[in-house]
PDB file of N, CA and C in Angstrom:
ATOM      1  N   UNK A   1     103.965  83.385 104.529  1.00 78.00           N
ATOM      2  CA  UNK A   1     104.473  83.201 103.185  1.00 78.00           C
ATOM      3  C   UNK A   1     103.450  83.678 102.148  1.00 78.00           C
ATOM      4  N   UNK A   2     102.179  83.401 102.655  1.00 82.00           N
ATOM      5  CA  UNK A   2     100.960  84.214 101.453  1.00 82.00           C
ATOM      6  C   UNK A   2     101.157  85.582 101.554  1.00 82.00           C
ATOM      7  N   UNK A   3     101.350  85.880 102.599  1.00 85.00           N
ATOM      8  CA  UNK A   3     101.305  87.499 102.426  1.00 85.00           C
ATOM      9  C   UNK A   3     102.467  88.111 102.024  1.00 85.00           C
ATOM     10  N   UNK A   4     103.395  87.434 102.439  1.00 82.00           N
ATOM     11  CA  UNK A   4     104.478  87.467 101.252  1.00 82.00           C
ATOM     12  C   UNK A   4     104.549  88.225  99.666  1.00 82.00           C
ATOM     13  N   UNK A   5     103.891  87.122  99.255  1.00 81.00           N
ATOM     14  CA  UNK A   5     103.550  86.589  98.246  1.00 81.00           C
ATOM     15  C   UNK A   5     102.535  87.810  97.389  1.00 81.00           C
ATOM     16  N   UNK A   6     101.641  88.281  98.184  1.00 83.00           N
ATOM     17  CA  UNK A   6     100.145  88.839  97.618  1.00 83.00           C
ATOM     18  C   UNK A   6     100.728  90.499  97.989  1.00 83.00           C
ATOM     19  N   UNK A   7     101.087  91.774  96.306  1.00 78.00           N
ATOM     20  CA  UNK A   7     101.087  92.719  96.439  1.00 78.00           C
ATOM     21  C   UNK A   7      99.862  93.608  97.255  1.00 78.00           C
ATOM     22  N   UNK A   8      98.847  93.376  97.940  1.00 79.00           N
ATOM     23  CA  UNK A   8      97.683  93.736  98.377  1.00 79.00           C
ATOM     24  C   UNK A   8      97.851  93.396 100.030  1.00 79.00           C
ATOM     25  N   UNK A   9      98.728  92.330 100.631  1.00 84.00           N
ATOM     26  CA  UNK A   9      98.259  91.942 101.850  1.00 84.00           C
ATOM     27  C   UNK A   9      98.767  93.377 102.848  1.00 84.00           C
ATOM     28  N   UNK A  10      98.461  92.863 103.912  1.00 88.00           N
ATOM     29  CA  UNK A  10      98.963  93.677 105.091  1.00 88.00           C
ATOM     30  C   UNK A  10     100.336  94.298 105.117  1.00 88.00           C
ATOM     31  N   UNK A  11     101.169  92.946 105.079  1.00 91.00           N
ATOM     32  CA  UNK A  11     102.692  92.909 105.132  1.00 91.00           C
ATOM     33  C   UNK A  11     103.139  93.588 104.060  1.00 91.00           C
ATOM     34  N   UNK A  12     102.516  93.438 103.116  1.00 89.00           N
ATOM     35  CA  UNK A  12     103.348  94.134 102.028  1.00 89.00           C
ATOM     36  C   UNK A  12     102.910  95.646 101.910  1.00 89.00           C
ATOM     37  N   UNK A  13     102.093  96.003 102.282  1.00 91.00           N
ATOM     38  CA  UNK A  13     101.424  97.581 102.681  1.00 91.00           C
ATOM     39  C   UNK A  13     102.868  98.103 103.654  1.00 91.00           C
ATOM     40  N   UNK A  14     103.283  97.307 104.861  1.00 92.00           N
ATOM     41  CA  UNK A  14     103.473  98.180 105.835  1.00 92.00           C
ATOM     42  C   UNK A  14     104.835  97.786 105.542  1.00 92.00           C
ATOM     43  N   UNK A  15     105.408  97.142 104.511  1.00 93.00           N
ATOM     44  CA  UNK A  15     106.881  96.972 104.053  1.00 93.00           C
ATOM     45  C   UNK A  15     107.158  98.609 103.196  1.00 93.00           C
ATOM     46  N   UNK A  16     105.902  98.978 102.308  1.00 94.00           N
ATOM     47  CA  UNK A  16     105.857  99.913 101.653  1.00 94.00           C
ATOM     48  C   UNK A  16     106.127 101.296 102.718  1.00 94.00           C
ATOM     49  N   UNK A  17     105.406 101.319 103.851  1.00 94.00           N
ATOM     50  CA  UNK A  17     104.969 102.190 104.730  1.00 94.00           C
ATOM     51  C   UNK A  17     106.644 102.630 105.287  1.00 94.00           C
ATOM     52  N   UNK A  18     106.956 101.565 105.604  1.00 95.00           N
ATOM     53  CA  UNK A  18     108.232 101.609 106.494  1.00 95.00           C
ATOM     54  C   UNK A  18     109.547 102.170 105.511  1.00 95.00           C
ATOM     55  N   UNK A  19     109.551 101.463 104.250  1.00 95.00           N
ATOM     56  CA  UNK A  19     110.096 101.650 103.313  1.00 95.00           C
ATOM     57  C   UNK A  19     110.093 103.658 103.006  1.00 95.00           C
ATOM     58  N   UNK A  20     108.799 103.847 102.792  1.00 94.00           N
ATOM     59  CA  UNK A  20     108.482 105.200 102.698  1.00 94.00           C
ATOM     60  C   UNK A  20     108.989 106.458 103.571  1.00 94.00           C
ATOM     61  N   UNK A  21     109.075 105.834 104.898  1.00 93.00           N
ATOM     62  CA  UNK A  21     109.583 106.351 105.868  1.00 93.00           C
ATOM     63  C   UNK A  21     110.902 106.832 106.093  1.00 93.00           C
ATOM     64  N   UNK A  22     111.544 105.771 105.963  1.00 94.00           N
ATOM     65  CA  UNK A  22     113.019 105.744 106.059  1.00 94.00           C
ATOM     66  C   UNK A  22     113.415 106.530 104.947  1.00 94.00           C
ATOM     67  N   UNK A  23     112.919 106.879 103.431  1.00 93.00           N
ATOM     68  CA  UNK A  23     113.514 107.297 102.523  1.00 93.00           C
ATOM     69  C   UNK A  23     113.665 108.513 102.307  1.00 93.00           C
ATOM     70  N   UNK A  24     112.359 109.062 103.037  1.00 94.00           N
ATOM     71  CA  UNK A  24     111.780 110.583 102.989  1.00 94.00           C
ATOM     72  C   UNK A  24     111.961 111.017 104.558  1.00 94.00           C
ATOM     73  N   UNK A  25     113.108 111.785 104.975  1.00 95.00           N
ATOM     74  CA  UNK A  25     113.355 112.905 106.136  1.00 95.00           C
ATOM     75  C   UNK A  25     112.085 113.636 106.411  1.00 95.00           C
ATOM     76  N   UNK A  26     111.287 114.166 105.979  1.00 97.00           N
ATOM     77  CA  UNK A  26     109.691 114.668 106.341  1.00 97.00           C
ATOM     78  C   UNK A  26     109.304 113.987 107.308  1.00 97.00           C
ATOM     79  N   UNK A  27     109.331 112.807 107.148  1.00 95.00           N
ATOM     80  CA  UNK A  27     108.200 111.727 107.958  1.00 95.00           C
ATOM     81  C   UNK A  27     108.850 111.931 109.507  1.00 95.00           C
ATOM     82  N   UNK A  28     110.518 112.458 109.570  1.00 94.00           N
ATOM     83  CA  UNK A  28     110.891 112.186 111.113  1.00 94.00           C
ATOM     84  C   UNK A  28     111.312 113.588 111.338  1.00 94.00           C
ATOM     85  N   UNK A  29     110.902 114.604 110.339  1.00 96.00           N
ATOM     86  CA  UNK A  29     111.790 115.976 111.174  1.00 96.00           C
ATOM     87  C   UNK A  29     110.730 116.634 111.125  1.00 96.00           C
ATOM     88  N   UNK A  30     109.349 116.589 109.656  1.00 97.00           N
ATOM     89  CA  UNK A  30     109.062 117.598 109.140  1.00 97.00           C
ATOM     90  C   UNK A  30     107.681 117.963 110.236  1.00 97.00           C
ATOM     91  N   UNK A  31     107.618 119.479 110.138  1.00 98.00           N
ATOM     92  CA  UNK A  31     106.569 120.312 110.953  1.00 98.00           C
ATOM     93  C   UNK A  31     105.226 119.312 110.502  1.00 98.00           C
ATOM     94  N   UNK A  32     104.417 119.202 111.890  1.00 98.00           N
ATOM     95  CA  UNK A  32     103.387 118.773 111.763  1.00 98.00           C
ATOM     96  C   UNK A  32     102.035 119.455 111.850  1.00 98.00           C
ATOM     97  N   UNK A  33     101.133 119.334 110.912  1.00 98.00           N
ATOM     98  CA  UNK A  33      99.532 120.445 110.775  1.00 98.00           C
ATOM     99  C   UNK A  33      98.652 119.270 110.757  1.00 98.00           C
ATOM    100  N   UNK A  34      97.679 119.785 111.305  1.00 98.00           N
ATOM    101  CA  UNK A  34      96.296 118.706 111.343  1.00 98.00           C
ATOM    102  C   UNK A  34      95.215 119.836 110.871  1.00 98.00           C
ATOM    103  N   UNK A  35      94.462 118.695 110.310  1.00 97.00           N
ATOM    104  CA  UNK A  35      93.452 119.373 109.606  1.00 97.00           C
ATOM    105  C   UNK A  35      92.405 118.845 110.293  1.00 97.00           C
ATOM    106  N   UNK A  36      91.390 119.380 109.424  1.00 92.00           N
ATOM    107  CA  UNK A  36      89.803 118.536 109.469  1.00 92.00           C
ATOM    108  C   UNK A  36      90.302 118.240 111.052  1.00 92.00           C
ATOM    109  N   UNK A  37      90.455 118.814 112.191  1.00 94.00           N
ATOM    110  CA  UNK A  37      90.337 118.576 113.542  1.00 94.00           C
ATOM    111  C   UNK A  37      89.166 117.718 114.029  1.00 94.00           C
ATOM    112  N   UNK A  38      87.492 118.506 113.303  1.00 94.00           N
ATOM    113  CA  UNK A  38      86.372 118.386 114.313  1.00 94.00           C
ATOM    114  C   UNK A  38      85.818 117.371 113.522  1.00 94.00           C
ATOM    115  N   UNK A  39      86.615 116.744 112.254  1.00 94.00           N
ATOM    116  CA  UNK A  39      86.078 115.334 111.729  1.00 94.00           C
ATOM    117  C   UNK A  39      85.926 114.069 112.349  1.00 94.00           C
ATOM    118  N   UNK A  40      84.799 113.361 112.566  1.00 95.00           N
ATOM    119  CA  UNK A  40      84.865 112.554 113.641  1.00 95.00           C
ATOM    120  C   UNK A  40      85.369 111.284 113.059  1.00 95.00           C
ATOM    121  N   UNK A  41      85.510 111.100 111.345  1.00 97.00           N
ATOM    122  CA  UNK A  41      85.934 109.583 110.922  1.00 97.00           C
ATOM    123  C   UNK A  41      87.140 109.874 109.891  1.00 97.00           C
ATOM    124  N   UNK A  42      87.634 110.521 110.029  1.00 97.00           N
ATOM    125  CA  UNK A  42      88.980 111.051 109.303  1.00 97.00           C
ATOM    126  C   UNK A  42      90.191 111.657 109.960  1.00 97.00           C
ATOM    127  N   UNK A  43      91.206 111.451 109.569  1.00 97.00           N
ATOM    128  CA  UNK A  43      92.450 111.995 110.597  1.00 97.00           C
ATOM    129  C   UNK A  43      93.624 112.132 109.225  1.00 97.00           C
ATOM    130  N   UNK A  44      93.386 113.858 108.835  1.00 97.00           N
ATOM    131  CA  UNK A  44      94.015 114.190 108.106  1.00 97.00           C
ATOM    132  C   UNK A  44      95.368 114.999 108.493  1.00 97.00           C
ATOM    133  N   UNK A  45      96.394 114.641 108.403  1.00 98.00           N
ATOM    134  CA  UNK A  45      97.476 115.917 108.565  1.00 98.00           C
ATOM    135  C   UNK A  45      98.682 115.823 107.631  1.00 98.00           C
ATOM    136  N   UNK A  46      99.560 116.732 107.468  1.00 98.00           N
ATOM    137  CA  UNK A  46     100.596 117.096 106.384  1.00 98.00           C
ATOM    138  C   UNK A  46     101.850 117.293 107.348  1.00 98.00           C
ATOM    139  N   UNK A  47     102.747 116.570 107.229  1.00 98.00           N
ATOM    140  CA  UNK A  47     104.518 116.794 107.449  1.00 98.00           C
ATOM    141  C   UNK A  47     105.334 117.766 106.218  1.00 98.00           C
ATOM    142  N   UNK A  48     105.887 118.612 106.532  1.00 98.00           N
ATOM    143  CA  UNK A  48     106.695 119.612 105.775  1.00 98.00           C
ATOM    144  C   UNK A  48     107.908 120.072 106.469  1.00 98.00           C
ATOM    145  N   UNK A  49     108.716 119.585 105.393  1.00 97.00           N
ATOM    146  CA  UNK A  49     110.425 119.997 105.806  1.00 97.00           C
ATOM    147  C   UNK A  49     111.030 120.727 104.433  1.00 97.00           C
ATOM    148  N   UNK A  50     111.349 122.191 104.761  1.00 95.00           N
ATOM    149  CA  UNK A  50     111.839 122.457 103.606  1.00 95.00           C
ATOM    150  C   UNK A  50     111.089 122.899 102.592  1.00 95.00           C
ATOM    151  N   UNK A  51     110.932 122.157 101.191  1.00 95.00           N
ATOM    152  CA  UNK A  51     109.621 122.578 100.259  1.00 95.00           C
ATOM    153  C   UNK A  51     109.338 120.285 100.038  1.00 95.00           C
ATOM    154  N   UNK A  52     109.868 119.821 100.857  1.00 96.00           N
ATOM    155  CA  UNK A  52     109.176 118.605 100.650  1.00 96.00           C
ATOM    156  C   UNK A  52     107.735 118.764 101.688  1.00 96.00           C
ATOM    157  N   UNK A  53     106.654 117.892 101.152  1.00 97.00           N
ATOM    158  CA  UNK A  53     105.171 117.906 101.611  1.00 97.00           C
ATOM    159  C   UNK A  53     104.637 116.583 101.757  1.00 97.00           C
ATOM    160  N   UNK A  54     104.299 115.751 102.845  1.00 97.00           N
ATOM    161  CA  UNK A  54     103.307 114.719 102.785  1.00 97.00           C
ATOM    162  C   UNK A  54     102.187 115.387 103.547  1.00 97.00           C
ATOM    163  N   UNK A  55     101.397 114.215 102.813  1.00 97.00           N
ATOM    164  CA  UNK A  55      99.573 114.883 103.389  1.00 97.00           C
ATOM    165  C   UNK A  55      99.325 113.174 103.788  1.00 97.00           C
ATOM    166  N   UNK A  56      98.871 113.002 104.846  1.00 96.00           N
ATOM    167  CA  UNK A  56      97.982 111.482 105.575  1.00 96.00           C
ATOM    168  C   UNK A  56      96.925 111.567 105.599  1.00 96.00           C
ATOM    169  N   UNK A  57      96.121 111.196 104.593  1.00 97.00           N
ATOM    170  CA  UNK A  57      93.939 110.877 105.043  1.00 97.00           C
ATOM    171  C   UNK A  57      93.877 109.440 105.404  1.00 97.00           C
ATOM    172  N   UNK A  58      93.075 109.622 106.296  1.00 97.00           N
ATOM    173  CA  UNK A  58      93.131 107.938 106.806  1.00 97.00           C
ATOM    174  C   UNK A  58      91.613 108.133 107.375  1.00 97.00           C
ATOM    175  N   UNK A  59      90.695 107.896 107.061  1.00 97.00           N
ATOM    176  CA  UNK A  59      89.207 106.684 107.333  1.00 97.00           C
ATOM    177  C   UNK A  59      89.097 105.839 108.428  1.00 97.00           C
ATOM    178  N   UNK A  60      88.578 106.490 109.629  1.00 96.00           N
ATOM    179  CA  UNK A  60      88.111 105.106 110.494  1.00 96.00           C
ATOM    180  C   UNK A  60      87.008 105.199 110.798  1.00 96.00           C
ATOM    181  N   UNK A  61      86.578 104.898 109.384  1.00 97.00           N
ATOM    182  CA  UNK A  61      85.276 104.208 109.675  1.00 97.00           C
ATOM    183  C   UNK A  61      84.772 102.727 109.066  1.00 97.00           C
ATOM    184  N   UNK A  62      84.107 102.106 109.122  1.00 98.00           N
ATOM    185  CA  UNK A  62      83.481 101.354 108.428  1.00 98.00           C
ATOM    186  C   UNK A  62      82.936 101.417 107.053  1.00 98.00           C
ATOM    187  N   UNK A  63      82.143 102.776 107.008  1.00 97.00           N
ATOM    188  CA  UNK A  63      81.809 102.841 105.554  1.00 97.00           C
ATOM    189  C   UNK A  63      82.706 104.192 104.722  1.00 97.00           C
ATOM    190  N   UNK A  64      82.380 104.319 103.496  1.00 96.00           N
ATOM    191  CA  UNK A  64      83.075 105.518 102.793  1.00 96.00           C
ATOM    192  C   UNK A  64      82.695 106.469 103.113  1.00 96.00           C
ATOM    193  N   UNK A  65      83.717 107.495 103.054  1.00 97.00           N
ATOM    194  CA  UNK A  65      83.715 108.985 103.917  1.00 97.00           C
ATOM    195  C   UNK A  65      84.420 109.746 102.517  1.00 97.00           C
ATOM    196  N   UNK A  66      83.586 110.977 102.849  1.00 95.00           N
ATOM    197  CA  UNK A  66      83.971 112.053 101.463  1.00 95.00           C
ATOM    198  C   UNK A  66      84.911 112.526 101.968  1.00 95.00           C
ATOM    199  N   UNK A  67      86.067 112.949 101.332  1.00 94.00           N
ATOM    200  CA  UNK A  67      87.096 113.843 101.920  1.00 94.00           C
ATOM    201  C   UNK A  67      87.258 115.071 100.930  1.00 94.00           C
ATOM    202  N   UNK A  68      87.296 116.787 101.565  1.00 93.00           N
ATOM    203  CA  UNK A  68      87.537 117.551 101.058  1.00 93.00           C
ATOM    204  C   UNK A  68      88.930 118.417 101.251  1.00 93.00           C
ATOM    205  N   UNK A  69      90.167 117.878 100.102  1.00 94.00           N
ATOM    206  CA  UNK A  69      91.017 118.734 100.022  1.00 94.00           C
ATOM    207  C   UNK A  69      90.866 119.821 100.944  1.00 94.00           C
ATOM    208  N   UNK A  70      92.102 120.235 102.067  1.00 94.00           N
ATOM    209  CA  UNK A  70      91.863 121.386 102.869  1.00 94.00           C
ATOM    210  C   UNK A  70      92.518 122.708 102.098  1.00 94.00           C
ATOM    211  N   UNK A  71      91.758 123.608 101.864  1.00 94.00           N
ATOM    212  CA  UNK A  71      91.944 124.841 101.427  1.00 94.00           C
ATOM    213  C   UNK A  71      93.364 125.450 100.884  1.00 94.00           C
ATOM    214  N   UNK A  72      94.122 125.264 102.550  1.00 95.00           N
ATOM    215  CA  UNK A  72      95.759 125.328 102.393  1.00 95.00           C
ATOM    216  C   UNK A  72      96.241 124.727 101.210  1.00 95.00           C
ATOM    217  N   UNK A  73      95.660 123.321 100.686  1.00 96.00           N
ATOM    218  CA  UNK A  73      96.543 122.798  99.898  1.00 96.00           C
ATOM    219  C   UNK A  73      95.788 122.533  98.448  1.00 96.00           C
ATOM    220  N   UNK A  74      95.298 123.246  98.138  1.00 93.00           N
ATOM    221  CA  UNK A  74      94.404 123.234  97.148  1.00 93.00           C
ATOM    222  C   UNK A  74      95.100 123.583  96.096  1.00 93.00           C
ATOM    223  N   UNK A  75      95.825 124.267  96.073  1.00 94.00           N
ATOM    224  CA  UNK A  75      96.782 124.288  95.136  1.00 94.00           C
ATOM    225  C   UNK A  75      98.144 123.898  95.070  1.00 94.00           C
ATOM    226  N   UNK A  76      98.548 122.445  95.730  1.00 95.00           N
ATOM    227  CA  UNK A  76      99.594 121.947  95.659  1.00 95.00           C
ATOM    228  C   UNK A  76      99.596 121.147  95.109  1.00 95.00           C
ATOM    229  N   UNK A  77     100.482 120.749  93.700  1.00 95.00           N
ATOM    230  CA  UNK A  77     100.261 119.503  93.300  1.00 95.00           C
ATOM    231  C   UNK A  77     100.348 118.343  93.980  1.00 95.00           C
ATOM    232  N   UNK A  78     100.254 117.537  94.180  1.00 94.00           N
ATOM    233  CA  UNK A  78     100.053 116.168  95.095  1.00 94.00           C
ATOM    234  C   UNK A  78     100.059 115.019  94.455  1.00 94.00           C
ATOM    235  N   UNK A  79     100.701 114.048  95.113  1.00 93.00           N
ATOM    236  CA  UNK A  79     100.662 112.329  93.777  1.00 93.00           C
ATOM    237  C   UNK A  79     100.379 111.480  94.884  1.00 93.00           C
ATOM    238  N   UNK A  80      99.746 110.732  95.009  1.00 92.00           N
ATOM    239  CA  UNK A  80      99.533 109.430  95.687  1.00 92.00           C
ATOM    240  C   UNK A  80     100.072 108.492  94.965  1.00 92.00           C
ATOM    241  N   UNK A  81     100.857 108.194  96.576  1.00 93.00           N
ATOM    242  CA  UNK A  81     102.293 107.703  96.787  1.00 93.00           C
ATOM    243  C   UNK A  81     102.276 105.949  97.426  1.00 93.00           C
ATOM    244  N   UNK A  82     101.144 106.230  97.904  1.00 94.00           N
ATOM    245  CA  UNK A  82     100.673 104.594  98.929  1.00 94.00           C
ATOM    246  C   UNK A  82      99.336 104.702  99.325  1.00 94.00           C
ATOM    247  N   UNK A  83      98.352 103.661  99.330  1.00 93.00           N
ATOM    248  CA  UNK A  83      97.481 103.568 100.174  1.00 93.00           C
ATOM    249  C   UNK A  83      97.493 102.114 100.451  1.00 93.00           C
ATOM    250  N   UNK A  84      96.073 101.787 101.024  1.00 93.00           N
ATOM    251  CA  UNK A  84      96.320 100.607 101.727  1.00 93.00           C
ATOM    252  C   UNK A  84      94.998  99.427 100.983  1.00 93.00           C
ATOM    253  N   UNK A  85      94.491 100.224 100.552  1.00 91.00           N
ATOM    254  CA  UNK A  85      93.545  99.247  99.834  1.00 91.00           C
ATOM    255  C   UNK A  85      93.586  99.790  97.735  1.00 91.00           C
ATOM    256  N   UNK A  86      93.147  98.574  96.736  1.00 88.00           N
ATOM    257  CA  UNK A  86      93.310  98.252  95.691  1.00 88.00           C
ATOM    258  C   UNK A  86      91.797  99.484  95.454  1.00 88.00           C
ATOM    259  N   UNK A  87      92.509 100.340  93.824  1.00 84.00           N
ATOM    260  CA  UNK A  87      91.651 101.148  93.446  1.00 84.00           C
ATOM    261  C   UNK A  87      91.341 100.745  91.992  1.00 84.00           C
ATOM    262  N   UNK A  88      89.745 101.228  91.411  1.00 81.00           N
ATOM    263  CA  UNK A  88      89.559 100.976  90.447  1.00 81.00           C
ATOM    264  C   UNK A  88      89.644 102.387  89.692  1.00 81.00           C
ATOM    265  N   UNK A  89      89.903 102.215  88.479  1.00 78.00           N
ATOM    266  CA  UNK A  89      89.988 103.246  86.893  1.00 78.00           C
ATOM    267  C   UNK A  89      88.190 104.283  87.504  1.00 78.00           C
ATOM    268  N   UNK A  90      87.158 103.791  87.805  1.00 80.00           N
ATOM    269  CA  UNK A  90      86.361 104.354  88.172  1.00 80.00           C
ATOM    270  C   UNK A  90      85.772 104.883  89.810  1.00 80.00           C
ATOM    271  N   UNK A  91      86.606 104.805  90.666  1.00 81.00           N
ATOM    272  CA  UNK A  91      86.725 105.039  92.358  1.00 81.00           C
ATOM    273  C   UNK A  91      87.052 106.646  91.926  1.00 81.00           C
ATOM    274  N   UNK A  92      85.852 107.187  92.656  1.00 81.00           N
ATOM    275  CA  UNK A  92      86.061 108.602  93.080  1.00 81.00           C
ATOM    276  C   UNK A  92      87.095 108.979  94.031  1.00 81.00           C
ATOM    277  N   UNK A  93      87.881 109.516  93.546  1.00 85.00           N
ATOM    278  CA  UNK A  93      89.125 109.997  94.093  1.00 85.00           C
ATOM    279  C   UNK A  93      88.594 111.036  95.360  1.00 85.00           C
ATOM    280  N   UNK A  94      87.427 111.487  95.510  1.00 92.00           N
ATOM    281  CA  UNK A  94      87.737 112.366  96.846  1.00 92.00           C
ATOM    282  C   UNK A  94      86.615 111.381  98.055  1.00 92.00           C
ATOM    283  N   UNK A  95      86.661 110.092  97.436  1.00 94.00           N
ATOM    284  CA  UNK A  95      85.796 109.059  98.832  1.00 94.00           C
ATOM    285  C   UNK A  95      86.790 108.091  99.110  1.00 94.00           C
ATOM    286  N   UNK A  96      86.910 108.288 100.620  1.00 96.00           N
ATOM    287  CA  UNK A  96      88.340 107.198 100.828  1.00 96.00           C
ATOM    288  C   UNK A  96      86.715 106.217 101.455  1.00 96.00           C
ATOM    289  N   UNK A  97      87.288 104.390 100.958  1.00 95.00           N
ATOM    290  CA  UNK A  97      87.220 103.499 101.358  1.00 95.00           C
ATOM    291  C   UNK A  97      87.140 103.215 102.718  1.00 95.00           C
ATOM    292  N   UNK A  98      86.325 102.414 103.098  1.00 96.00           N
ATOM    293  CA  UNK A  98      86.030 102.056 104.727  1.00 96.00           C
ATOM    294  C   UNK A  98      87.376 101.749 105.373  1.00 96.00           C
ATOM    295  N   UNK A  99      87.984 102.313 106.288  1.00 95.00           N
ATOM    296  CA  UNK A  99      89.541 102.167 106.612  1.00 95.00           C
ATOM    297  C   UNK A  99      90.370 102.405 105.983  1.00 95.00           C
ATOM    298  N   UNK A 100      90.836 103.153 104.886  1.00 95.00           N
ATOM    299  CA  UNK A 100      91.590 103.649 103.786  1.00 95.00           C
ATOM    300  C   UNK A 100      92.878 104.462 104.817  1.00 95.00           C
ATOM    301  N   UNK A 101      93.611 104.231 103.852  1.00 95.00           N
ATOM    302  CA  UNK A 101      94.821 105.668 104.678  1.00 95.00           C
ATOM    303  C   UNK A 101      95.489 105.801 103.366  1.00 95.00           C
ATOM    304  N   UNK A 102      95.572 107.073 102.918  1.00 94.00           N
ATOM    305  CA  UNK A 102      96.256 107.241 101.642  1.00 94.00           C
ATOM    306  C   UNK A 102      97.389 108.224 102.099  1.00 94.00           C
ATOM    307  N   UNK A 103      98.384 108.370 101.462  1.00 95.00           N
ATOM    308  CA  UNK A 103      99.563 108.934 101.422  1.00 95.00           C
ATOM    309  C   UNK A 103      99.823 109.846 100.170  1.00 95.00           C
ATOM    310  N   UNK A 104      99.889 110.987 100.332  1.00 95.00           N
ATOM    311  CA  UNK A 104     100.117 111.735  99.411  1.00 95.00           C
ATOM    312  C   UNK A 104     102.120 112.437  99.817  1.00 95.00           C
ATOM    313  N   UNK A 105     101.980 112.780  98.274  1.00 95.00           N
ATOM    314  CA  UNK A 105     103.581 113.863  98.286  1.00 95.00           C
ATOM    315  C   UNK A 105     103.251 114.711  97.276  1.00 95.00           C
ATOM    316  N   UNK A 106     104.150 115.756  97.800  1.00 94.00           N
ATOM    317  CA  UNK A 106     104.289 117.188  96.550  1.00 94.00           C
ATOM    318  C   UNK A 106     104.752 116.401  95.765  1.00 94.00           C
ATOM    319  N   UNK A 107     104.467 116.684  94.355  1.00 85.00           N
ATOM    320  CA  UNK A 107     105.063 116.560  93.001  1.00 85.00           C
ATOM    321  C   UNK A 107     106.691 117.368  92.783  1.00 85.00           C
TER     322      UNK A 107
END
């Protein structure tokens, strides 16, 4: 019932997650690319169906890890759409958080 309750907990992350899923056809048809392969604490890849685009960075590590936009998509606009942990007005947008998984979409 707390987690319920608390926009931040677990449950309500993976209500979002699931939610996200089901709404957007990408997530179950669209072509899959992996990036950053030989990264040992990051597991980046992009689903594309059509001209829809998600991009997945996800952090397993313990501490913060720099992430560099992959080349391919450097010029795609992109909006973050979900992640899993609370950001501040001053959090550098290209260091994901110790365990982070952010969710991006084309604009």
């Amino acid at each position: 019932e707390k987690q319920d309750k608390d926009p931040l907990s677990v449950l309500h992350y993976y209500r979002q997650l699931i939610a996200l899923r089901q709404n957007n056809q990408v997530f179950i048809e669209g072509d899959y690319t992996l990036y950053e392969a030989e990264h040992r604490h990051l597991y980046v890849y992009t689903r594309s169906l059509a001209t829809d685009l998600v991009l997945v960075v996800g952090n397993h590590r313990s501490k913060p890890t720099r992430f560099t936009m992959p080349k391919a998509l450097k010029d795609v606009p992109l909006k973050r759409v979900l992640t899993n942990v609370e950001h501040g007005p001053d959090d550098p947008v290209d260091v994901l958080k110790p365990f982070e998984v952010r969710v991006y979409q084309r604009r």
